[in-house]
mmCIF file of C-alpha atoms and ligand atoms in Angstrom:
data_model
loop_
_atom_site.group_PDB
_atom_site.id
_atom_site.type_symbol
_atom_site.label_atom_id
_atom_site.label_comp_id
_atom_site.label_asym_id
_atom_site.label_seq_id
_atom_site.Cartn_x
_atom_site.Cartn_y
_atom_site.Cartn_z
ATOM 1 C CA LEU A 182 -18.859 20.743 13.882
ATOM 2 C CA LEU A 183 -18.240 21.449 10.220
ATOM 3 C CA GLY A 184 -18.788 24.204 7.700
ATOM 4 C CA GLU A 185 -18.402 27.979 7.391
ATOM 5 C CA ASP A 186 -18.611 30.229 10.471
ATOM 6 C CA ILE A 187 -19.014 27.352 12.946
ATOM 7 C CA LEU A 188 -21.380 28.397 15.798
ATOM 8 C CA GLY A 189 -20.924 32.022 14.723
ATOM 9 C CA SER A 190 -17.221 31.845 15.575
ATOM 10 C CA GLY A 191 -15.996 32.922 12.159
ATOM 11 C CA PHE A 192 -14.038 29.676 12.064
ATOM 12 C CA ALA A 193 -14.447 27.355 9.094
ATOM 13 C CA PHE A 194 -13.626 23.681 9.007
ATOM 14 C CA ASP A 195 -14.618 20.866 6.700
ATOM 15 C CA ILE A 196 -13.776 17.286 5.785
ATOM 16 C CA GLU A 197 -13.348 15.937 2.284
ATOM 17 C CA LEU A 198 -13.038 12.230 1.689
ATOM 18 C CA ARG A 199 -11.008 10.839 -1.218
ATOM 19 C CA ARG A 200 -11.188 7.155 -1.964
ATOM 20 C CA GLY A 201 -7.885 5.457 -2.815
ATOM 21 C CA ALA A 202 -7.521 2.735 -5.431
ATOM 22 C CA GLY A 203 -5.495 0.352 -3.280
ATOM 23 C CA ALA A 204 -1.895 0.982 -4.322
ATOM 24 C CA TYR A 205 0.468 -0.014 -1.501
ATOM 25 C CA ILE A 206 2.857 2.823 -2.365
ATOM 26 C CA CYS A 207 0.103 5.376 -1.697
ATOM 27 C CA GLY A 208 0.555 4.568 2.000
ATOM 28 C CA GLU A 209 3.757 6.581 1.637
ATOM 29 C CA GLU A 210 2.754 10.089 2.621
ATOM 30 C CA THR A 211 4.122 12.012 -0.340
ATOM 31 C CA ALA A 212 2.868 9.405 -2.846
ATOM 32 C CA LEU A 213 -0.513 9.916 -1.190
ATOM 33 C CA PHE A 214 -0.258 13.676 -1.831
ATOM 34 C CA GLU A 215 0.608 13.048 -5.473
ATOM 35 C CA SER A 216 -2.352 10.701 -5.829
ATOM 36 C CA ILE A 217 -4.773 13.160 -4.198
ATOM 37 C CA GLU A 218 -3.448 15.854 -6.534
ATOM 38 C CA GLY A 219 -4.438 13.626 -9.458
ATOM 39 C CA LYS A 220 -0.931 12.512 -10.442
ATOM 40 C CA ARG A 221 0.749 9.097 -10.417
ATOM 41 C CA GLY A 222 1.228 7.831 -6.877
ATOM 42 C CA GLU A 223 4.998 8.270 -6.686
ATOM 43 C CA PRO A 224 6.913 9.366 -3.565
ATOM 44 C CA ARG A 225 8.596 12.755 -3.600
ATOM 45 C CA ASN A 226 12.191 13.407 -2.700
ATOM 46 C CA LYS A 227 12.536 14.732 0.851
ATOM 47 C CA PRO A 228 13.323 17.390 2.000
ATOM 48 C CA PRO A 229 11.153 19.383 1.770
ATOM 49 C CA PHE A 230 9.037 17.471 4.277
ATOM 50 C CA PRO A 231 5.225 17.623 4.367
ATOM 51 C CA VAL A 232 5.172 20.113 7.256
ATOM 52 C CA GLU A 233 6.881 22.582 4.904
ATOM 53 C CA VAL A 234 5.620 21.599 1.456
ATOM 54 C CA GLY A 235 2.844 19.026 1.445
ATOM 55 C CA LEU A 236 -0.524 18.678 -0.249
ATOM 56 C CA PHE A 237 -0.970 21.192 -3.086
ATOM 57 C CA GLY A 238 2.305 22.781 -1.956
ATOM 58 C CA SER A 239 0.964 23.798 1.463
ATOM 59 C CA PRO A 240 2.290 22.817 4.902
ATOM 60 C CA THR A 241 0.488 19.583 5.770
ATOM 61 C CA ALA A 242 -0.018 17.513 8.904
ATOM 62 C CA ILE A 243 -0.489 13.908 7.846
ATOM 63 C CA ASN A 244 -1.556 11.168 10.243
ATOM 64 C CA ASN A 245 -2.981 7.711 9.911
ATOM 65 C CA VAL A 246 -6.436 6.810 11.200
ATOM 66 C CA GLU A 247 -5.105 4.907 14.219
ATOM 67 C CA THR A 248 -3.277 8.024 15.411
ATOM 68 C CA LEU A 249 -6.336 10.244 14.974
ATOM 69 C CA ALA A 250 -8.538 7.673 16.740
ATOM 70 C CA ASN A 251 -6.444 8.204 19.881
ATOM 71 C CA ILE A 252 -7.249 11.908 20.104
ATOM 72 C CA PRO A 253 -10.696 11.527 21.746
ATOM 73 C CA LEU A 254 -9.102 9.263 24.357
ATOM 74 C CA ILE A 255 -6.378 11.823 25.059
ATOM 75 C CA LEU A 256 -8.985 14.594 25.393
ATOM 76 C CA GLU A 257 -11.106 12.426 27.645
ATOM 77 C CA LEU A 258 -8.322 11.174 29.938
ATOM 78 C CA GLY A 259 -5.961 14.132 29.771
ATOM 79 C CA GLY A 260 -2.415 13.872 28.493
ATOM 80 C CA GLU A 261 -0.834 12.661 31.723
ATOM 81 C CA SER A 262 -3.292 9.835 32.279
ATOM 82 C CA TYR A 263 -3.031 8.784 28.658
ATOM 83 C CA ALA A 264 0.763 8.731 28.904
ATOM 84 C CA ARG A 265 0.514 6.243 31.767
ATOM 85 C CA ILE A 266 -0.933 3.677 29.343
ATOM 86 C CA GLY A 267 1.821 1.506 27.882
ATOM 87 C CA THR A 268 5.490 2.165 28.604
ATOM 88 C CA ALA A 269 7.520 5.339 29.020
ATOM 89 C CA GLY A 270 8.797 5.191 25.437
ATOM 90 C CA SER A 271 5.647 3.826 23.789
ATOM 91 C CA THR A 272 2.496 5.291 25.215
ATOM 92 C CA GLY A 273 -1.097 4.393 24.628
ATOM 93 C CA PRO A 274 -3.091 1.474 23.297
ATOM 94 C CA LYS A 275 -1.994 -0.200 20.076
ATOM 95 C CA LEU A 276 -3.717 -2.229 17.390
ATOM 96 C CA PHE A 277 -2.037 -5.406 16.178
ATOM 97 C CA CYS A 278 -3.191 -7.526 13.264
ATOM 98 C CA LEU A 279 -2.710 -11.223 13.972
ATOM 99 C CA SER A 280 -2.688 -13.578 11.010
ATOM 100 C CA GLY A 281 -1.181 -16.825 9.836
ATOM 101 C CA HIS A 282 -1.232 -19.876 12.105
ATOM 102 C CA VAL A 283 -3.401 -18.586 14.956
ATOM 103 C CA ALA A 284 -6.833 -19.880 15.909
ATOM 104 C CA ARG A 285 -8.580 -16.488 15.717
ATOM 105 C CA PRO A 286 -6.908 -14.135 13.239
ATOM 106 C CA GLY A 287 -7.977 -10.536 13.621
ATOM 107 C CA VAL A 288 -7.162 -7.079 14.935
ATOM 108 C CA TYR A 289 -6.433 -6.934 18.678
ATOM 109 C CA GLU A 290 -6.001 -3.864 20.856
ATOM 110 C CA VAL A 291 -3.567 -4.056 23.779
ATOM 111 C CA GLU A 292 -1.392 -1.628 25.679
ATOM 112 C CA PHE A 293 2.112 -1.111 24.338
ATOM 113 C CA GLY A 294 4.348 -3.499 26.266
ATOM 114 C CA ALA A 295 2.215 -6.624 25.842
ATOM 115 C CA THR A 296 4.438 -9.448 24.650
ATOM 116 C CA LEU A 297 4.274 -11.450 21.465
ATOM 117 C CA ARG A 298 3.171 -14.398 23.571
ATOM 118 C CA ASP A 299 0.268 -12.324 25.016
ATOM 119 C CA LEU A 300 -0.939 -11.425 21.540
ATOM 120 C CA ILE A 301 -0.719 -14.965 20.196
ATOM 121 C CA GLU A 302 -2.661 -16.204 23.244
ATOM 122 C CA LEU A 303 -5.304 -13.512 22.670
ATOM 123 C CA ALA A 304 -5.685 -14.865 19.149
ATOM 124 C CA GLY A 305 -6.291 -18.364 20.495
ATOM 125 C CA GLY A 306 -2.749 -19.701 20.146
ATOM 126 C CA VAL A 307 -1.403 -21.937 17.401
ATOM 127 C CA PRO A 308 -3.930 -24.570 16.214
ATOM 128 C CA ASP A 309 -3.276 -28.121 17.435
ATOM 129 C CA ASP A 310 -0.505 -26.794 19.680
ATOM 130 C CA ARG A 311 1.962 -27.001 16.830
ATOM 131 C CA ALA A 312 5.366 -25.433 17.441
ATOM 132 C CA ILE A 313 6.067 -21.927 16.149
ATOM 133 C CA LYS A 314 8.736 -21.755 13.461
ATOM 134 C CA ALA A 315 8.911 -17.985 13.056
ATOM 135 C CA ILE A 316 6.924 -14.786 13.448
ATOM 136 C CA LEU A 317 6.936 -11.958 10.926
ATOM 137 C CA LEU A 318 6.753 -8.690 12.831
ATOM 138 C CA GLY A 319 5.718 -5.554 10.993
ATOM 139 C CA GLY A 320 4.458 -7.047 7.735
ATOM 140 C CA ALA A 321 6.183 -7.569 4.393
ATOM 141 C CA ALA A 322 8.628 -4.762 5.187
ATOM 142 C CA GLY A 323 9.213 -6.148 8.684
ATOM 143 C CA VAL A 324 11.510 -8.665 10.321
ATOM 144 C CA PHE A 325 11.259 -12.386 11.078
ATOM 145 C CA VAL A 326 11.904 -13.317 14.698
ATOM 146 C CA GLY A 327 12.207 -16.812 16.133
ATOM 147 C CA PRO A 328 10.147 -18.487 18.866
ATOM 148 C CA ASP A 329 12.901 -17.500 21.324
ATOM 149 C CA GLN A 330 11.490 -13.937 21.074
ATOM 150 C CA LEU A 331 7.999 -14.754 22.363
ATOM 151 C CA ASP A 332 8.573 -12.680 25.491
ATOM 152 C CA LEU A 333 9.597 -9.625 23.489
ATOM 153 C CA PRO A 334 7.556 -6.615 24.731
ATOM 154 C CA LEU A 335 5.831 -4.977 21.800
ATOM 155 C CA THR A 336 7.172 -1.458 22.143
ATOM 156 C CA PHE A 337 9.174 0.742 19.806
ATOM 157 C CA GLU A 338 12.190 0.614 22.101
ATOM 158 C CA ALA A 339 12.228 -3.153 22.772
ATOM 159 C CA THR A 340 11.728 -4.155 19.138
ATOM 160 C CA ARG A 341 14.414 -1.693 18.044
ATOM 161 C CA ALA A 342 16.839 -3.147 20.599
ATOM 162 C CA ALA A 343 16.047 -6.639 19.279
ATOM 163 C CA GLY A 344 16.777 -5.557 15.700
ATOM 164 C CA ALA A 345 13.093 -5.910 14.804
ATOM 165 C CA THR A 346 10.287 -3.437 14.146
ATOM 166 C CA LEU A 347 6.620 -2.974 14.940
ATOM 167 C CA GLY A 348 6.106 -1.609 11.447
ATOM 168 C CA SER A 349 2.456 -1.708 10.526
ATOM 169 C CA GLY A 350 1.472 -3.734 13.610
ATOM 170 C CA VAL A 351 1.270 -6.976 11.646
ATOM 171 C CA ILE A 352 2.096 -10.163 13.537
ATOM 172 C CA MET A 353 2.109 -13.133 11.156
ATOM 173 C CA VAL A 354 2.657 -16.478 12.829
ATOM 174 C CA PHE A 355 4.230 -19.419 10.980
ATOM 175 C CA ASP A 356 4.091 -22.831 12.613
ATOM 176 C CA GLU A 357 6.362 -25.794 11.970
ATOM 177 C CA THR A 358 4.385 -26.818 8.862
ATOM 178 C CA ALA A 359 4.984 -23.499 7.054
ATOM 179 C CA ASP A 360 7.019 -23.342 3.850
ATOM 180 C CA LEU A 361 9.037 -20.180 4.401
ATOM 181 C CA VAL A 362 10.745 -20.396 1.031
ATOM 182 C CA GLU A 363 7.403 -19.806 -0.655
ATOM 183 C CA THR A 364 6.629 -17.036 1.834
ATOM 184 C CA LEU A 365 9.895 -15.246 1.041
ATOM 185 C CA ARG A 366 9.247 -15.577 -2.679
ATOM 186 C CA ARG A 367 5.756 -14.165 -2.176
ATOM 187 C CA ILE A 368 7.177 -11.186 -0.263
ATOM 188 C CA ALA A 369 9.740 -10.589 -3.036
ATOM 189 C CA GLN A 370 6.992 -10.775 -5.679
ATOM 190 C CA PHE A 371 4.938 -8.313 -3.688
ATOM 191 C CA PHE A 372 7.697 -5.692 -3.656
ATOM 192 C CA ARG A 373 8.501 -6.308 -7.323
ATOM 193 C CA ASP A 374 4.847 -5.622 -8.152
ATOM 194 C CA GLU A 375 4.300 -2.716 -5.774
ATOM 195 C CA SER A 376 7.501 -0.780 -6.572
ATOM 196 C CA CYS A 377 6.329 2.401 -8.267
ATOM 197 C CA GLY A 378 9.329 2.122 -10.607
ATOM 198 C CA GLN A 379 10.463 5.692 -10.135
ATOM 199 C CA CYS A 380 14.008 4.963 -8.908
ATOM 200 C CA VAL A 381 16.467 2.417 -10.277
ATOM 201 C CA PRO A 382 17.662 0.692 -7.059
ATOM 202 C CA CYS A 383 14.127 -0.346 -6.129
ATOM 203 C CA ARG A 384 12.755 -0.869 -9.627
ATOM 204 C CA VAL A 385 15.628 -3.129 -10.688
ATOM 205 C CA GLY A 386 16.621 -4.419 -7.242
ATOM 206 C CA SER A 387 13.171 -5.731 -6.379
ATOM 207 C CA VAL A 388 13.082 -7.655 -9.684
ATOM 208 C CA ARG A 389 16.591 -9.049 -9.224
ATOM 209 C CA GLN A 390 15.829 -10.016 -5.627
ATOM 210 C CA GLU A 391 12.768 -11.998 -6.720
ATOM 211 C CA GLU A 392 14.644 -13.676 -9.584
ATOM 212 C CA LEU A 393 17.474 -14.666 -7.287
ATOM 213 C CA LEU A 394 15.150 -16.209 -4.719
ATOM 214 C CA ALA A 395 13.358 -18.106 -7.488
ATOM 215 C CA ARG A 396 16.710 -19.480 -8.735
ATOM 216 C CA LEU A 397 17.720 -20.574 -5.251
ATOM 217 C CA ALA A 398 14.315 -22.141 -4.589
ATOM 218 C CA ALA A 399 14.532 -24.052 -7.865
ATOM 219 C CA GLY A 400 18.057 -25.250 -7.003
ATOM 220 C CA SER A 401 19.459 -23.675 -10.171
ATOM 221 C CA PRO A 402 21.816 -20.877 -9.094
ATOM 222 C CA VAL A 403 23.956 -19.339 -11.868
ATOM 223 C CA ARG A 404 26.950 -19.195 -9.522
ATOM 224 C CA SER A 405 27.662 -20.954 -6.233
ATOM 225 C CA ARG A 406 24.937 -20.783 -3.600
ATOM 226 C CA GLU A 407 27.245 -18.753 -1.350
ATOM 227 C CA GLU A 408 27.936 -16.247 -4.131
ATOM 228 C CA GLU A 409 24.219 -15.977 -4.848
ATOM 229 C CA LEU A 410 23.562 -15.196 -1.172
ATOM 230 C CA VAL A 411 26.284 -12.529 -1.193
ATOM 231 C CA LEU A 412 24.667 -11.005 -4.282
ATOM 232 C CA LEU A 413 21.263 -11.087 -2.592
ATOM 233 C CA ARG A 414 22.696 -9.151 0.376
ATOM 234 C CA GLU A 415 24.355 -6.645 -1.972
ATOM 235 C CA ILE A 416 21.060 -6.053 -3.783
ATOM 236 C CA GLY A 417 19.415 -5.449 -0.400
ATOM 237 C CA GLN A 418 22.163 -3.028 0.597
ATOM 238 C CA ALA A 419 21.833 -1.071 -2.654
ATOM 239 C CA MET A 420 18.059 -0.804 -2.209
ATOM 240 C CA ARG A 421 18.470 0.312 1.414
ATOM 241 C CA ASP A 422 21.124 2.924 0.622
ATOM 242 C CA ALA A 423 19.859 4.410 -2.608
ATOM 243 C CA SER A 424 16.078 4.068 -2.846
ATOM 244 C CA ILE A 425 13.967 7.207 -2.634
ATOM 245 C CA CYS A 426 11.395 5.891 -0.202
ATOM 246 C CA GLY A 427 10.734 3.338 2.508
ATOM 247 C CA LEU A 428 9.373 0.736 0.104
ATOM 248 C CA GLY A 429 12.719 0.184 -1.579
ATOM 249 C CA GLN A 430 14.616 0.756 1.659
ATOM 250 C CA THR A 431 12.769 -2.106 3.379
ATOM 251 C CA ALA A 432 12.085 -4.435 0.436
ATOM 252 C CA SER A 433 14.839 -6.819 1.523
ATOM 253 C CA SER A 434 14.296 -6.529 5.264
ATOM 254 C CA ALA A 435 12.088 -9.579 5.916
ATOM 255 C CA ILE A 436 14.012 -11.750 3.461
ATOM 256 C CA GLU A 437 17.416 -10.891 4.955
ATOM 257 C CA SER A 438 16.140 -11.368 8.502
ATOM 258 C CA ALA A 439 14.860 -14.862 7.641
ATOM 259 C CA LEU A 440 18.139 -15.841 6.006
ATOM 260 C CA ARG A 441 20.096 -14.587 9.041
ATOM 261 C CA GLN A 442 18.412 -17.178 11.259
ATOM 262 C CA PRO A 443 20.290 -20.465 11.018
ATOM 263 C CA GLY A 444 18.226 -23.323 9.609
ATOM 264 C CA LEU A 445 15.023 -21.289 9.236
ATOM 265 C CA VAL A 446 14.860 -21.279 5.442
ATOM 266 C CA ALA A 447 15.976 -24.215 3.327
ATOM 267 C CA LEU A 448 17.468 -22.349 0.358
HETATM 268 S S1 LIG B 227 11.911 3.199 -3.574
HETATM 269 FE FE1 LIG B 227 10.571 2.030 -4.985
HETATM 270 S S2 LIG B 227 8.514 2.673 -4.458
HETATM 271 FE FE2 LIG B 227 9.914 4.172 -3.542
HETATM 272 S S3 LIG B 227 10.139 5.789 -5.090
HETATM 273 FE FE3 LIG B 227 11.753 4.321 -5.518
HETATM 274 S S4 LIG B 227 10.851 2.916 -7.045
HETATM 275 FE FE4 LIG B 227 9.162 4.013 -6.079
#
C-alpha cells in the first residue's frame, strides 16, 4: 500500500529505489547516505549515529534486505514463535553464502545454530573428499578457522567466543590444494583497492599491508622475516585503532587470523 492518503487514512508512504554503482564501501551505512545524497561514498564520523542524523540530515532507520525480509515471517508467526527459531542469542533463519571448494556453491538458509559442518554438507561437501585446510568465515573482513572448528555453531555468541565472526554470512572453504598465500594477497589487494582513501591509517595501511605480503611471498623481505611479521601486525593494529570505519578496522583481520594458525600459510 503506497502513495498519498493510503485507503483514506491520511497516511502517506512511498518507496524510492536508488541503484548503487557497486562500491564495497557503500555497504557502510553512512557512506551509503553520502552516495544517495549525490556525494562521494565516504563514511562519516560517528557520532552522530544514523538514528539521530542520517540521510539528508534526518533520523534514519537503516537495515539490510535480509533483515527486512524477516519482517513478514515475524508478522506471520508472532514474535514469540519467531524467537524460538535458532538459539536464545541468535534468533531466526540465516542466509549463508557457501563458496570455494564445495560441490554446490550457493546461498543456503538454515536456522542460527547450524554448524559449519552442516552447511558444508548442505553444499555437497568438498569435491573428491579432499581434506579441508581452512575456512574463511565472514568474508574478506572475516576470520580464518581451521578444520578443528567444523562443529562450531553458527551463532553470534559461539563465533564471538571462538574469536571468529559471522560477518556477511560468507563461508569460503579452502581444501588442501589451496594456495593461501595468493588468497591473502588477493584479500590485501581488495582492501587496498576498496579503501575510500579518506583516512590515513586505512589509505596508507592497506597499501603497506599488501606490499609487505607481496615481499614475503616473493621471499624478498627488506628486514628479517620475523621483523616483517611484527611490522605487519603493527600495521593491522594501527588500522584497527585509528581508522574511521569498519573497512579499515577489519582490513587485517583475515590475514592476521591466517598467520596466527601454525603452518597454515607458508610465508
Ligand atoms: S577506514 Fe578506509 S574506507 Fe573507512 S573511511 Fe577510512 S579510508 Fe575510508
